[in-house]
Amino acid sequence: MTDLVLYDTAARKKRAFVPADASRVTMYVCGPTVYSTAHIGNFRPPITFDVLFRVLRHRFGADRVVYARNITDVDDKINAAAAKEGVDISVITDRFTKIYREDSAALNILPPDLEPAATAHMAEMIALMEKLVADGFAYAAEGHVLFDVTAYDQYGALSRRSLDDMIAGARVEVAPYKRNPSDFVLWKPSKAGEPVWDSPFGPGRPGWHLECSAMIEKTLGETIDIHGGGADLVFPHHENEIAQSACAHGGKALANYWLHNGFLSIESEKMSKSLGNIVKPNELLSAGIKGEVIRYAMLTGHYRAPLDWNQTLIERAQKSLDRLYGVLRRLKDVKAADVPPTEGVMKALNDDLNTPKALAALFEIAGRANKAETIEAQAEAKGQLLAAGALLGLFESDADAWFGLDDLSEAQKAEIDGLLVQRAEARKDKDFARADAIRDELTAKGVMAEDGPEGTTWRMKG
Ligand code: AMP
Ligand code: ZN
């Protein structure tokens, strides 16, 4: 089998992926902070790592991959949202966790195997923190517990920053109780009215970095195969996760491969809640843009490259999927052969998840499906399309449903398909009068036909 090669941020190069234990491949991805509705930029990591999850399951076996993506349900922004509405934080976190799951489902994102929540791992966080304090990597001061970055000589290795540079360019909060300006919080006192947990160092709440380290240890183990997240998490979040976990585990690596996705911009500006230029999945869905179109648009870019979200991107994704679904619709009475994904698709995905290349390979299969003259060849091409779709999270719709033909009877659909065939024949015979007459008849029926390289697709107006 050809290697699966992944770009490892820690090594700054592509490396062949070899899990520590092929019977239990582990992956952790930092999940959403559930204080508001996630925008489509926030869905770039879950879509990227969903493709990787599917590729890993295909390669190692579905029951040999354990994927955990946490829910950050303890955070200052959550506290602020709860205070604003005068409700318990669980009202906020339940609401936005539910929306996140619904949006994920609409984008064909498989639920991860494990979805640990920070609130359910307080004991693990406190135990980890106690160990770090006992071993001299962290210290308590004025109700806070801080990680002493000078106690870990590898600090900065992932992001390739030196402590001196960090101190020179420090934008970190300088507080009197910190030994070093870069020391980061493991625990801090809660403000009045905020949720609070007891700890040996005083009541308070955990820092974000500690949450992930504790949840990884609990759900997956001390060293995992793959850790993923957005590129903005390399520093400080992942650097700090490494410092905590490695120091608590005798210097063991937290993860053997570090993967980070690039950012989604909108009209060339970074999409972010603070800039206010965000687009939410639900806004697109209610405007009639299907989740699969959003997902396809996302996959047209390589995950590490920046991707600009705009109208043209969505329109192109829609057109591409229409062409592919058109092929599946023409083959709807052919039973798909049970075949593996083609070499073209696998080669692309095995090369650091090159989804744009994998999508291009779909059109090569579609072309073959159209030229196929035997049922066997059609069945094979259809099987290959579906096998690729299973890795990319595409073709989860019924082909008739894709074109909105659910309300038509089989006879009505057959009649329109027949008229389109007759129109194509008339055109071929240069009988333009007849072709125009058929076109008028179709228009009168409310049929909108679109011709493409793989043939004609159609849907009903309105
Ligand atoms: P946040 O809710 O801001 O903590 O973000 C959750 C995840 O979304 C993090 O992994 C971020 O890296 C990622 N993220 C946020 N904005 C974008 C964006 N515009 N493009 C890609 N990923 C993003
Ligand atoms: Zn994390």
Coordinates of C-alpha atoms and ligand atoms in Angstrom, one line a residue:
M1 CA 0.0 0.0 0.0
T2 CA 1.3 3.5 -0.8
D3 CA 2.1 5.6 2.2
L4 CA -0.3 8.1 3.6
V5 CA 1.9 11.3 3.8
L6 CA 0.9 14.2 6.1
Y7 CA 2.4 17.6 6.6
D8 CA 3.6 17.7 10.2
T9 CA 3.8 21.2 11.6
A10 CA 6.3 20.1 14.2
A11 CA 8.7 18.7 11.6
R12 CA 7.8 21.4 9.0
K13 CA 7.7 18.8 6.3
K14 CA 5.6 15.9 5.0
R15 CA 6.1 12.6 6.8
A16 CA 4.8 9.1 6.1
F17 CA 2.1 8.4 8.6
V18 CA 2.8 5.4 10.8
P19 CA 0.6 5.0 13.9
A20 CA 2.1 3.9 17.1
D21 CA -0.4 1.0 17.2
A22 CA -2.3 0.3 13.9
S23 CA -5.1 -1.4 15.9
R24 CA -5.8 1.8 17.7
V25 CA -5.1 5.0 15.7
T26 CA -5.8 8.1 17.8
M27 CA -6.7 11.6 16.7
Y28 CA -7.7 14.6 18.7
V29 CA -8.9 17.9 17.2
C30 CA -9.7 21.0 19.3
G31 CA -13.4 21.5 19.1
P32 CA -15.7 24.6 19.3
T33 CA -16.1 27.0 22.2
V34 CA -19.8 26.9 22.4
Y35 CA -20.7 30.5 23.2
S36 CA -22.3 31.4 19.8
T37 CA -23.1 29.9 16.5
A38 CA -20.0 28.7 14.6
H39 CA -19.3 30.3 11.2
I40 CA -18.2 28.4 8.1
G41 CA -14.6 29.3 8.8
N42 CA -14.9 27.4 12.1
F43 CA -16.1 24.4 10.1
R44 CA -12.9 24.2 8.1
P45 CA -11.1 22.2 10.8
P46 CA -14.0 19.7 11.3
I47 CA -14.4 19.2 7.6
T48 CA -10.6 18.8 7.0
F49 CA -10.2 16.3 9.9
D50 CA -13.4 14.6 8.9
V51 CA -11.8 13.7 5.5
L52 CA -8.7 12.5 7.4
F53 CA -10.9 10.5 9.8
R54 CA -12.6 8.8 6.7
V55 CA -9.2 8.2 5.1
L56 CA -7.8 6.7 8.3
R57 CA -10.9 4.5 8.8
H58 CA -10.5 3.3 5.2
R59 CA -6.9 2.5 5.7
F60 CA -6.8 1.0 9.1
G61 CA -10.4 -0.2 9.6
A62 CA -13.4 1.7 10.9
D63 CA -13.2 0.2 14.4
R64 CA -9.4 0.8 14.7
V65 CA -9.5 4.6 14.6
V66 CA -10.5 6.7 17.7
Y67 CA -11.3 10.3 17.0
A68 CA -12.0 12.7 19.8
R69 CA -13.1 16.3 19.3
N70 CA -13.9 18.2 22.4
I71 CA -16.5 20.7 23.4
T72 CA -15.0 23.7 25.2
D73 CA -17.9 24.5 27.6
V74 CA -15.8 26.4 30.2
D75 CA -14.6 29.8 28.9
D76 CA -14.8 33.5 29.6
K77 CA -16.8 34.1 26.4
I78 CA -19.4 31.6 27.6
N79 CA -19.5 33.3 31.0
A80 CA -20.1 36.6 29.4
A81 CA -22.9 35.2 27.2
A82 CA -24.6 33.6 30.2
A83 CA -24.3 36.7 32.3
K84 CA -25.8 38.8 29.4
E85 CA -28.9 36.6 29.3
G86 CA -29.0 36.0 33.1
V87 CA -28.9 32.2 32.6
D88 CA -26.7 29.3 33.7
I89 CA -23.8 28.6 31.4
S90 CA -25.4 25.2 30.5
V91 CA -28.3 27.0 28.8
I92 CA -25.7 28.7 26.5
T93 CA -23.5 25.7 26.0
D94 CA -26.4 23.3 25.4
R95 CA -27.9 25.6 22.8
F96 CA -24.7 26.1 20.8
T97 CA -23.6 22.5 21.1
K98 CA -26.9 21.5 19.6
I99 CA -26.6 24.0 16.7
Y100 CA -23.0 22.8 16.1
R101 CA -24.1 19.2 15.8
E102 CA -26.9 20.1 13.5
D103 CA -24.6 22.2 11.3
S104 CA -22.0 19.4 11.3
A105 CA -24.6 16.9 10.2
A106 CA -25.7 19.2 7.3
L107 CA -22.1 19.4 6.2
N108 CA -21.8 15.6 6.2
I109 CA -19.3 15.7 9.0
L110 CA -19.3 12.3 10.8
P111 CA -19.8 12.6 14.6
P112 CA -16.4 11.9 16.2
D113 CA -16.1 8.7 18.3
L114 CA -15.7 10.8 21.5
E115 CA -16.9 14.3 22.3
P116 CA -15.5 15.1 25.7
A117 CA -16.8 18.2 27.4
A118 CA -14.5 20.3 29.7
T119 CA -17.2 20.4 32.5
A120 CA -17.1 16.6 32.7
H121 CA -13.3 16.5 33.2
M122 CA -12.7 18.8 36.1
A123 CA -11.2 16.0 38.3
E124 CA -8.7 15.1 35.5
M125 CA -7.7 18.7 35.0
I126 CA -7.1 19.2 38.7
A127 CA -5.1 16.0 39.0
L128 CA -2.9 17.0 36.0
M129 CA -2.4 20.4 37.6
E130 CA -1.5 19.0 41.0
K131 CA 1.1 16.7 39.3
L132 CA 2.6 19.7 37.5
V133 CA 2.8 21.7 40.7
A134 CA 4.2 18.8 42.7
D135 CA 6.9 18.2 40.1
G136 CA 7.9 21.9 39.9
F137 CA 6.6 22.7 36.5
A138 CA 3.8 24.9 37.8
Y139 CA 3.2 27.1 40.8
A140 CA 0.3 28.6 42.8
A141 CA 0.2 32.3 43.3
E142 CA -2.7 34.6 44.4
G143 CA -5.4 32.1 43.7
H144 CA -3.9 31.3 40.3
V145 CA -1.9 28.3 39.1
L146 CA 0.6 29.1 36.5
F147 CA 2.8 27.0 34.2
D148 CA 6.5 28.0 34.5
V149 CA 7.6 28.1 30.9
T150 CA 11.3 28.1 31.9
A151 CA 10.9 24.7 33.5
Y152 CA 10.3 23.0 30.1
D153 CA 13.3 23.3 27.8
Q154 CA 11.3 22.4 24.7
Y155 CA 8.9 25.3 25.2
G156 CA 8.5 27.0 21.8
A157 CA 9.6 24.0 19.7
L158 CA 6.3 23.5 17.9
S159 CA 5.9 27.1 16.9
R160 CA 9.7 27.6 16.6
R161 CA 9.8 30.5 19.0
S162 CA 12.5 31.1 21.5
L163 CA 11.6 32.2 25.0
D164 CA 13.7 35.4 24.5
D165 CA 11.7 36.4 21.4
M166 CA 8.5 35.7 23.2
I167 CA 9.5 37.9 26.1
A168 CA 10.7 40.6 23.8
G169 CA 7.5 40.6 21.8
A170 CA 5.2 39.7 24.7
R171 CA 1.6 40.8 24.4
V172 CA 0.8 38.4 27.2
E173 CA -0.7 39.8 30.3
V174 CA 2.0 40.9 32.7
A175 CA 0.7 40.1 36.2
P176 CA 2.5 40.6 39.5
Y177 CA 2.0 37.0 40.5
K178 CA 3.8 35.6 37.3
R179 CA 7.4 34.5 37.6
N180 CA 7.9 35.0 33.8
P181 CA 5.7 37.1 31.5
S182 CA 5.1 34.0 29.3
D183 CA 3.9 31.8 32.1
F184 CA 0.3 30.7 31.3
V185 CA -2.7 30.1 33.5
L186 CA -3.7 26.5 34.4
W187 CA -6.3 27.7 37.0
K188 CA -7.7 31.1 37.9
P189 CA -10.2 32.5 40.4
S190 CA -13.7 32.9 39.1
K191 CA -15.3 36.4 39.2
A192 CA -18.4 36.9 41.2
G193 CA -21.4 35.1 39.7
E194 CA -19.3 33.0 37.4
P195 CA -19.2 29.2 37.6
V196 CA -16.7 27.9 40.1
W197 CA -15.1 24.6 41.0
D198 CA -13.2 23.6 44.1
S199 CA -9.5 22.8 43.8
P200 CA -6.6 22.3 46.3
F201 CA -5.3 25.7 45.1
G202 CA -8.6 27.5 45.8
P203 CA -11.9 27.8 44.0
G204 CA -11.8 28.8 40.4
R205 CA -11.9 27.5 36.9
P206 CA -9.4 25.9 34.5
G207 CA -7.6 27.6 31.6
W208 CA -8.4 26.5 28.1
H209 CA -5.0 24.8 27.5
L210 CA -5.4 22.6 30.6
E211 CA -8.8 21.5 29.4
C212 CA -7.4 19.9 26.2
S213 CA -4.4 18.3 27.9
A214 CA -6.6 16.6 30.5
M215 CA -9.3 15.5 28.0
I216 CA -6.6 14.0 25.6
E217 CA -5.0 12.0 28.5
K218 CA -8.4 10.8 29.7
T219 CA -10.0 9.9 26.3
L220 CA -7.0 8.8 24.2
G221 CA -3.9 8.4 26.3
E222 CA -0.6 10.1 27.0
T223 CA 0.8 10.1 23.5
I224 CA -1.6 10.3 20.5
D225 CA -0.9 9.8 16.8
I226 CA -2.5 13.0 15.4
H227 CA -3.4 16.3 16.9
G228 CA -5.2 18.8 14.7
G229 CA -6.6 22.3 14.7
G230 CA -6.6 25.6 12.9
A231 CA -3.3 27.3 12.2
D232 CA -4.0 30.0 14.8
L233 CA -3.9 27.3 17.5
V234 CA -0.2 26.5 17.0
F235 CA 0.8 29.2 19.4
P236 CA 0.0 29.5 22.2
H237 CA -2.7 26.8 22.5
H238 CA -0.9 23.8 21.2
E239 CA 2.5 24.9 22.5
N240 CA 0.9 25.1 25.9
E241 CA -0.9 21.7 25.6
I242 CA 2.5 20.2 24.8
A243 CA 4.2 21.8 27.7
Q244 CA 1.6 20.6 30.2
S245 CA 1.3 17.0 28.8
A246 CA 5.0 16.4 28.2
C247 CA 5.9 17.6 31.7
A248 CA 3.2 15.6 33.3
H249 CA 4.2 12.4 31.4
G250 CA 7.9 12.3 31.9
G251 CA 8.8 14.1 28.7
K252 CA 6.7 11.9 26.4
A253 CA 5.4 13.5 23.2
L254 CA 1.8 14.6 23.3
A255 CA 1.3 13.8 19.6
N256 CA 3.4 12.3 16.9
Y257 CA 1.9 14.3 14.1
W258 CA 0.6 17.9 14.3
L259 CA -1.7 19.0 11.5
H260 CA -3.1 22.6 11.0
N261 CA -5.5 23.9 8.5
G262 CA -5.2 27.3 6.9
F263 CA -7.8 30.1 7.2
L264 CA -10.9 30.9 5.4
S265 CA -11.2 34.5 4.2
I266 CA -14.2 36.2 2.8
E267 CA -13.7 38.7 0.0
S268 CA -10.0 38.4 0.9
E269 CA -10.4 39.3 4.6
K270 CA -10.0 36.8 7.4
M271 CA -13.5 35.5 8.4
S272 CA -13.8 36.1 12.2
K273 CA -16.4 36.9 14.7
S274 CA -14.5 40.0 15.8
L275 CA -14.4 41.5 12.3
G276 CA -18.1 40.7 11.9
N277 CA -17.7 39.4 8.4
I278 CA -19.0 35.9 9.2
V279 CA -21.3 33.6 7.3
K280 CA -23.1 30.9 9.2
P281 CA -24.0 27.5 7.7
N282 CA -27.6 28.0 8.6
E283 CA -27.8 31.3 6.6
L284 CA -26.5 29.5 3.5
L285 CA -28.8 26.5 4.1
S286 CA -31.8 28.6 4.4
A287 CA -30.8 30.5 1.2
G288 CA -31.2 27.1 -0.5
I289 CA -27.5 26.2 -0.6
K290 CA -27.1 22.6 0.2
G291 CA -24.6 21.5 3.0
E292 CA -22.9 19.3 0.4
V293 CA -22.3 22.3 -1.8
I294 CA -20.7 24.1 1.2
R295 CA -18.5 21.1 1.9
Y296 CA -17.5 20.7 -1.8
A297 CA -16.6 24.4 -1.9
M298 CA -14.4 23.9 1.1
L299 CA -12.7 20.8 -0.4
T300 CA -11.8 22.7 -3.6
G301 CA -8.9 24.2 -1.7
H302 CA -6.0 22.3 -0.1
Y303 CA -6.6 22.4 3.6
R304 CA -3.3 24.1 4.4
A305 CA -3.8 26.9 1.9
P306 CA -5.9 29.9 2.6
L307 CA -9.3 29.7 0.9
D308 CA -11.4 32.7 -0.1
W309 CA -15.2 32.3 0.3
N310 CA -17.2 34.1 -2.3
Q311 CA -20.2 33.7 -4.5
T312 CA -18.2 32.3 -7.4
L313 CA -16.8 29.5 -5.2
I314 CA -20.3 28.5 -4.2
E315 CA -21.7 28.6 -7.8
R316 CA -18.8 26.5 -9.1
A317 CA -19.3 24.0 -6.4
Q318 CA -23.0 23.7 -7.2
K319 CA -22.3 23.3 -10.9
S320 CA -19.7 20.6 -10.2
L321 CA -21.9 18.6 -8.0
D322 CA -24.8 19.0 -10.4
R323 CA -22.6 17.4 -13.1
L324 CA -21.6 14.5 -10.8
Y325 CA -25.1 14.0 -9.5
G326 CA -26.3 14.1 -13.1
V327 CA -24.1 11.1 -13.9
L328 CA -25.4 9.3 -10.8
R329 CA -29.0 10.0 -11.9
R330 CA -28.4 8.6 -15.3
L331 CA -27.0 5.5 -13.6
K332 CA -29.7 5.3 -11.0
D333 CA -31.0 1.9 -12.2
V334 CA -27.5 0.4 -12.3
K335 CA -26.4 -1.4 -9.2
A336 CA -23.1 0.0 -8.1
A337 CA -20.2 -2.4 -8.1
D338 CA -18.5 -2.9 -4.7
V339 CA -15.1 -1.5 -5.7
P340 CA -12.4 0.4 -3.9
P341 CA -11.7 4.1 -4.6
T342 CA -9.6 4.6 -7.7
E343 CA -5.8 5.0 -7.7
G344 CA -6.3 8.6 -8.8
V345 CA -8.5 9.4 -5.8
M346 CA -6.2 7.5 -3.3
K347 CA -3.0 9.0 -4.7
A348 CA -4.4 12.5 -4.2
L349 CA -5.7 11.9 -0.7
N350 CA -2.6 10.0 0.4
D351 CA -0.6 13.1 -0.6
D352 CA -1.4 15.2 2.4
L353 CA -5.1 15.2 1.7
N354 CA -5.0 16.8 -1.7
T355 CA -8.8 17.2 -2.0
P356 CA -8.7 19.5 -5.1
K357 CA -6.9 16.7 -6.9
A358 CA -9.3 14.1 -5.6
L359 CA -12.2 16.1 -6.8
A360 CA -10.6 16.4 -10.3
A361 CA -10.3 12.6 -10.2
L362 CA -14.1 12.4 -9.8
F363 CA -14.6 14.0 -13.2
E364 CA -12.2 11.4 -14.8
I365 CA -14.5 8.7 -13.4
A366 CA -17.6 10.6 -14.5
G367 CA -16.2 10.8 -18.0
R368 CA -15.7 7.1 -18.0
A369 CA -19.2 6.5 -16.6
N370 CA -20.6 8.4 -19.6
K371 CA -18.6 6.5 -22.1
A372 CA -19.3 3.1 -20.5
E373 CA -21.1 0.9 -23.0
T374 CA -21.7 -2.1 -20.8
I375 CA -23.7 -2.4 -17.6
E376 CA -20.6 -3.8 -16.0
A377 CA -18.5 -0.8 -16.9
Q378 CA -21.3 1.5 -15.7
A379 CA -21.6 -0.4 -12.4
E380 CA -17.9 -0.1 -11.9
A381 CA -17.8 3.6 -12.6
K382 CA -20.8 4.2 -10.3
G383 CA -19.1 2.1 -7.6
Q384 CA -15.9 4.2 -7.9
L385 CA -17.8 7.4 -7.7
L386 CA -19.6 6.3 -4.5
A387 CA -16.4 4.9 -3.0
A388 CA -14.6 8.2 -3.6
G389 CA -17.7 10.0 -2.2
A390 CA -17.5 8.0 1.0
L391 CA -14.0 9.3 1.6
L392 CA -14.8 12.9 0.7
G393 CA -18.2 12.9 2.4
L394 CA -20.1 13.5 -0.9
F395 CA -23.0 11.9 -2.7
E396 CA -25.0 11.3 0.4
S397 CA -28.2 12.5 -1.3
D398 CA -30.4 10.5 -3.6
A399 CA -29.8 11.7 -7.1
D400 CA -33.4 12.5 -7.9
A401 CA -33.7 14.3 -4.5
W402 CA -30.5 16.3 -5.4
F403 CA -32.4 17.9 -8.3
G404 CA -35.5 18.4 -6.3
L405 CA -37.5 15.8 -8.3
D406 CA -39.1 14.1 -5.2
D407 CA -42.6 15.5 -6.0
L408 CA -42.6 14.1 -9.5
S409 CA -43.9 10.6 -10.3
E410 CA -41.6 8.1 -12.0
A411 CA -43.8 8.6 -15.2
Q412 CA -43.3 12.3 -15.1
K413 CA -39.6 12.0 -14.7
A414 CA -39.4 9.4 -17.4
E415 CA -41.4 11.7 -19.8
I416 CA -39.0 14.6 -19.2
D417 CA -35.9 12.4 -19.5
G418 CA -37.4 11.1 -22.8
L419 CA -38.0 14.6 -24.1
L420 CA -34.4 15.6 -23.4
V421 CA -33.2 12.5 -25.3
Q422 CA -35.4 13.5 -28.2
R423 CA -34.1 17.0 -28.1
A424 CA -30.5 15.8 -28.2
E425 CA -31.3 13.6 -31.2
A426 CA -33.0 16.4 -33.0
R427 CA -30.0 18.6 -32.5
K428 CA -27.7 15.8 -33.7
D429 CA -29.8 15.5 -36.8
K430 CA -29.7 19.3 -37.2
D431 CA -33.5 19.4 -37.0
F432 CA -33.5 22.7 -35.1
A433 CA -37.2 23.3 -35.5
R434 CA -37.9 20.1 -33.7
A435 CA -35.3 20.8 -31.0
D436 CA -36.8 24.2 -30.4
A437 CA -40.3 22.8 -30.2
I438 CA -39.2 20.3 -27.6
R439 CA -37.4 23.0 -25.7
D440 CA -40.6 25.0 -25.6
E441 CA -42.5 22.1 -24.4
L442 CA -40.0 21.5 -21.6
T443 CA -40.1 25.2 -20.7
A444 CA -43.9 25.1 -20.5
K445 CA -43.6 22.2 -18.0
G446 CA -41.3 24.3 -15.9
V447 CA -38.2 22.3 -16.6
M448 CA -34.8 24.0 -16.4
A449 CA -32.2 22.1 -18.4
E450 CA -28.5 22.6 -18.2
D451 CA -26.1 21.1 -20.7
G452 CA -22.6 20.0 -19.5
P453 CA -19.7 17.9 -20.5
E454 CA -21.3 14.8 -18.9
G455 CA -24.7 15.5 -20.5
T456 CA -27.8 17.4 -19.6
T457 CA -29.2 17.7 -16.0
W458 CA -32.5 19.3 -15.2
R459 CA -34.6 20.5 -12.3
M460 CA -38.0 22.2 -11.9
K461 CA -38.3 25.9 -11.8
G462 CA -39.2 27.6 -8.5
Ligands
AMP1 P1 -12.9 29.6 17.9 O1 -14.4 29.3 18.1 O2 -12.6 31.0 17.5 O3 -12.1 29.1 19.0 O4 -12.5 28.7 16.6 C1 -12.7 27.4 16.5 C2 -11.8 26.8 15.5 O5 -12.1 27.4 14.2 C3 -10.3 26.9 15.7 O6 -9.7 25.7 15.4 C4 -9.9 28.0 14.7 O7 -8.6 27.7 14.3 C5 -10.9 27.8 13.6 N1 -11.1 29.0 12.8 C6 -11.6 30.1 13.3 N2 -11.8 31.0 12.2 C7 -11.4 30.4 11.1 C8 -11.3 30.7 9.7 N3 -11.6 31.9 9.3 N4 -10.8 29.8 8.9 C9 -10.4 28.6 9.3 N5 -10.5 28.2 10.6 C10 -10.9 29.1 11.5
ZN2 ZN -7.0 22.2 22.3

